[in-house]
mmCIF file of C-alpha atoms in Angstrom:
data_model
loop_
_atom_site.group_PDB
_atom_site.id
_atom_site.type_symbol
_atom_site.label_atom_id
_atom_site.label_comp_id
_atom_site.label_asym_id
_atom_site.label_seq_id
_atom_site.Cartn_x
_atom_site.Cartn_y
_atom_site.Cartn_z
ATOM 1 C CA MET M 1 9.059 62.771 9.842
ATOM 2 C CA LYS M 2 11.600 61.889 7.339
ATOM 3 C CA TYR M 3 10.363 59.230 4.718
ATOM 4 C CA ASN M 4 12.921 57.350 2.235
ATOM 5 C CA LEU M 5 11.693 56.290 -1.073
ATOM 6 C CA THR M 6 13.223 52.953 -2.267
ATOM 7 C CA GLN M 7 12.892 52.233 -5.916
ATOM 8 C CA THR M 8 12.947 48.811 -7.317
ATOM 9 C CA LYS M 9 13.910 47.305 -10.779
ATOM 10 C CA ASN M 10 10.052 47.970 -11.684
ATOM 11 C CA PRO M 11 9.557 51.389 -11.958
ATOM 12 C CA SER M 12 5.721 51.359 -11.094
ATOM 13 C CA PHE M 13 6.819 49.793 -7.637
ATOM 14 C CA GLY M 14 8.647 51.253 -4.641
ATOM 15 C CA ILE M 15 8.682 51.092 -0.975
ATOM 16 C CA LEU M 16 7.923 54.439 1.340
ATOM 17 C CA ALA M 17 9.486 53.824 4.686
ATOM 18 C CA SER M 18 9.952 55.765 7.982
ATOM 19 C CA ASP M 19 10.606 55.106 11.655
ATOM 20 C CA ASN M 20 6.726 54.662 11.996
ATOM 21 C CA SER M 21 5.732 53.599 8.250
ATOM 22 C CA PHE M 22 6.610 50.838 5.746
ATOM 23 C CA VAL M 23 4.362 51.126 2.627
ATOM 24 C CA TYR M 24 4.435 49.052 -0.512
ATOM 25 C CA VAL M 25 3.350 51.505 -3.330
ATOM 26 C CA GLU M 26 2.280 51.053 -7.000
ATOM 27 C CA ARG M 27 1.356 52.707 -9.859
ATOM 28 C CA ARG M 28 -0.744 51.148 -12.746
ATOM 29 C CA ILE M 29 1.353 52.686 -15.520
ATOM 30 C CA GLY M 30 3.462 55.710 -14.168
ATOM 31 C CA GLN M 31 6.827 55.681 -12.229
ATOM 32 C CA VAL M 32 7.009 55.972 -8.505
ATOM 33 C CA THR M 33 8.837 59.093 -7.945
ATOM 34 C CA GLU M 34 9.885 61.196 -5.082
ATOM 35 C CA SER M 35 7.123 63.476 -5.981
ATOM 36 C CA PHE M 36 4.576 60.691 -5.980
ATOM 37 C CA SER M 37 5.705 59.821 -2.600
ATOM 38 C CA LYS M 38 4.498 63.051 -1.144
ATOM 39 C CA THR M 39 0.897 61.728 -2.270
ATOM 40 C CA VAL M 40 1.507 58.577 -0.093
ATOM 41 C CA ILE M 41 2.707 60.813 2.672
ATOM 42 C CA ARG M 42 -0.650 62.725 2.613
ATOM 43 C CA HIS M 43 -2.559 59.332 2.832
ATOM 44 C CA ILE M 44 -0.355 58.412 6.128
ATOM 45 C CA GLU M 45 -1.196 61.850 7.559
ATOM 46 C CA TYR M 46 -4.768 61.457 6.725
ATOM 47 C CA LEU M 47 -4.798 58.166 8.782
ATOM 48 C CA GLU M 48 -2.824 59.831 11.892
ATOM 49 C CA THR M 49 -5.439 62.540 11.707
ATOM 50 C CA PHE M 50 -8.222 60.197 11.600
ATOM 51 C CA LYS M 51 -6.635 58.295 14.436
ATOM 52 C CA ALA M 52 -6.315 61.444 16.672
ATOM 53 C CA GLU M 53 -9.906 62.676 16.003
ATOM 54 C CA ASN M 54 -11.348 59.367 16.907
ATOM 55 C CA ASN M 55 -9.376 58.713 20.147
ATOM 56 C CA LEU M 56 -7.959 55.319 18.749
ATOM 57 C CA ASN M 57 -5.502 53.772 20.965
ATOM 58 C CA GLY M 58 -4.109 51.241 18.506
ATOM 59 C CA PHE M 59 -1.737 51.459 15.334
ATOM 60 C CA LEU M 60 -3.501 52.469 12.107
ATOM 61 C CA GLN M 61 -0.846 51.413 9.568
ATOM 62 C CA LEU M 62 -0.984 51.970 5.910
ATOM 63 C CA ARG M 63 0.357 48.619 4.171
ATOM 64 C CA SER M 64 0.095 49.529 0.606
ATOM 65 C CA LEU M 65 -1.210 52.248 -1.855
ATOM 66 C CA TYR M 66 -2.070 51.340 -5.470
ATOM 67 C CA TYR M 67 -2.603 54.336 -7.911
ATOM 68 C CA ASN M 68 -4.680 53.777 -11.007
ATOM 69 C CA ASP M 69 -3.307 56.218 -13.308
ATOM 70 C CA LYS M 70 -5.897 55.744 -15.999
ATOM 71 C CA GLY M 71 -8.847 55.818 -13.612
ATOM 72 C CA GLY M 72 -7.423 58.216 -11.155
ATOM 73 C CA GLU M 73 -8.146 56.491 -7.898
ATOM 74 C CA TYR M 74 -6.214 55.098 -5.227
ATOM 75 C CA LYS M 75 -6.675 51.722 -3.296
ATOM 76 C CA CYS M 76 -5.280 51.304 0.166
ATOM 77 C CA ASN M 77 -4.761 48.360 2.517
ATOM 78 C CA VAL M 78 -4.567 49.483 6.147
ATOM 79 C CA ASP M 79 -4.454 47.665 9.325
ATOM 80 C CA TYR M 80 -5.619 48.642 12.731
ATOM 81 C CA LEU M 81 -3.733 46.852 15.241
ATOM 82 C CA ILE M 82 -5.415 46.713 18.751
ATOM 83 C CA ASP M 83 -3.975 45.262 21.849
ATOM 84 C CA HIS M 84 -5.294 41.783 22.686
ATOM 85 C CA ASN M 85 -6.647 43.294 25.966
ATOM 86 C CA GLU M 86 -9.226 44.941 24.161
ATOM 87 C CA LYS M 87 -12.739 43.487 24.946
ATOM 88 C CA GLU M 88 -14.310 44.305 21.778
ATOM 89 C CA ASN M 89 -13.173 45.095 18.282
ATOM 90 C CA PRO M 90 -13.804 48.731 17.567
ATOM 91 C CA GLU M 91 -16.119 49.768 15.012
ATOM 92 C CA ILE M 92 -14.167 51.671 12.766
ATOM 93 C CA SER M 93 -15.308 52.856 9.570
ATOM 94 C CA LEU M 94 -12.862 54.942 7.085
ATOM 95 C CA GLY M 95 -15.351 55.111 4.335
ATOM 96 C CA LYS M 96 -15.678 53.373 1.273
ATOM 97 C CA SER M 97 -14.522 55.956 -0.867
ATOM 98 C CA ILE M 98 -13.083 59.054 0.579
ATOM 99 C CA ARG M 99 -11.247 62.202 -1.112
ATOM 100 C CA ILE M 100 -7.632 62.435 0.301
ATOM 101 C CA ILE M 101 -6.373 63.875 -2.675
ATOM 102 C CA GLU M 102 -8.589 66.552 -4.387
ATOM 103 C CA GLY M 103 -10.590 64.977 -7.436
ATOM 104 C CA GLN M 104 -9.636 61.709 -6.515
ATOM 105 C CA ASP M 105 -11.254 58.843 -4.781
ATOM 106 C CA THR M 106 -9.177 56.590 -2.364
ATOM 107 C CA ASN M 107 -10.771 53.326 -1.599
ATOM 108 C CA ILE M 108 -9.648 51.583 1.648
ATOM 109 C CA GLU M 109 -9.399 47.804 2.697
ATOM 110 C CA LEU M 110 -9.474 47.846 6.314
ATOM 111 C CA LYS M 111 -8.445 44.851 8.631
ATOM 112 C CA VAL M 112 -8.479 45.041 12.443
ATOM 113 C CA ILE M 113 -5.799 42.754 14.149
ATOM 114 C CA LYS M 114 -5.440 41.840 17.708
ATOM 115 C CA CYS M 115 -1.800 41.692 18.856
ATOM 116 C CA PHE M 116 0.074 41.275 21.856
ATOM 117 C CA PHE M 117 1.731 44.685 22.242
ATOM 118 C CA GLY M 118 3.754 43.484 25.257
ATOM 119 C CA SER M 119 5.457 40.948 23.289
ATOM 120 C CA GLU M 120 9.227 41.015 22.583
ATOM 121 C CA HIS M 121 8.003 39.679 18.977
ATOM 122 C CA PHE M 122 5.423 42.641 18.654
ATOM 123 C CA ASP M 123 6.438 45.158 15.869
ATOM 124 C CA LYS M 124 3.876 47.405 14.148
ATOM 125 C CA ASN M 125 5.404 46.801 10.723
ATOM 126 C CA HIS M 126 6.479 43.432 11.216
ATOM 127 C CA ARG M 127 6.866 41.286 7.976
ATOM 128 C CA ASP M 128 3.962 38.918 9.245
ATOM 129 C CA TYR M 129 1.615 41.922 8.458
ATOM 130 C CA TYR M 130 2.682 42.021 4.740
ATOM 131 C CA SER M 131 2.468 38.612 3.928
ATOM 132 C CA GLU M 132 -1.265 38.914 2.875
ATOM 133 C CA VAL M 133 -0.965 42.286 1.314
ATOM 134 C CA ILE M 134 -1.503 41.719 -2.521
ATOM 135 C CA MET M 135 -0.431 44.636 -4.801
ATOM 136 C CA PHE M 136 -3.115 45.399 -7.111
#
């Protein structure tokens, strides 16, 4: 998968995008660089593996990743989009604090959202899903 990092006027903030992902990226102190984007991609790959291993049918989307340079931990906002036809919300637990990057904790805030996948309005990275994403 090819990812593109877009930097902004704020060197601590950027956007990592691909055909499947659109992620707000922020560092507390440091600059968002191409080498840092590899860390974000590892988080995306972790979610893809988790989805496959747990036979999840929806879309598990990383919306934002914040890195606390001083404390050495990551905070992520993740949405799990499921089709409106699902009878129940799935019980998904990504854990309160996991280790995706060796020696550093990742804290994940997970939100399950029911959507109409058949709608012409539906896009797994629609701007509506980012209106509540608050950068830390």
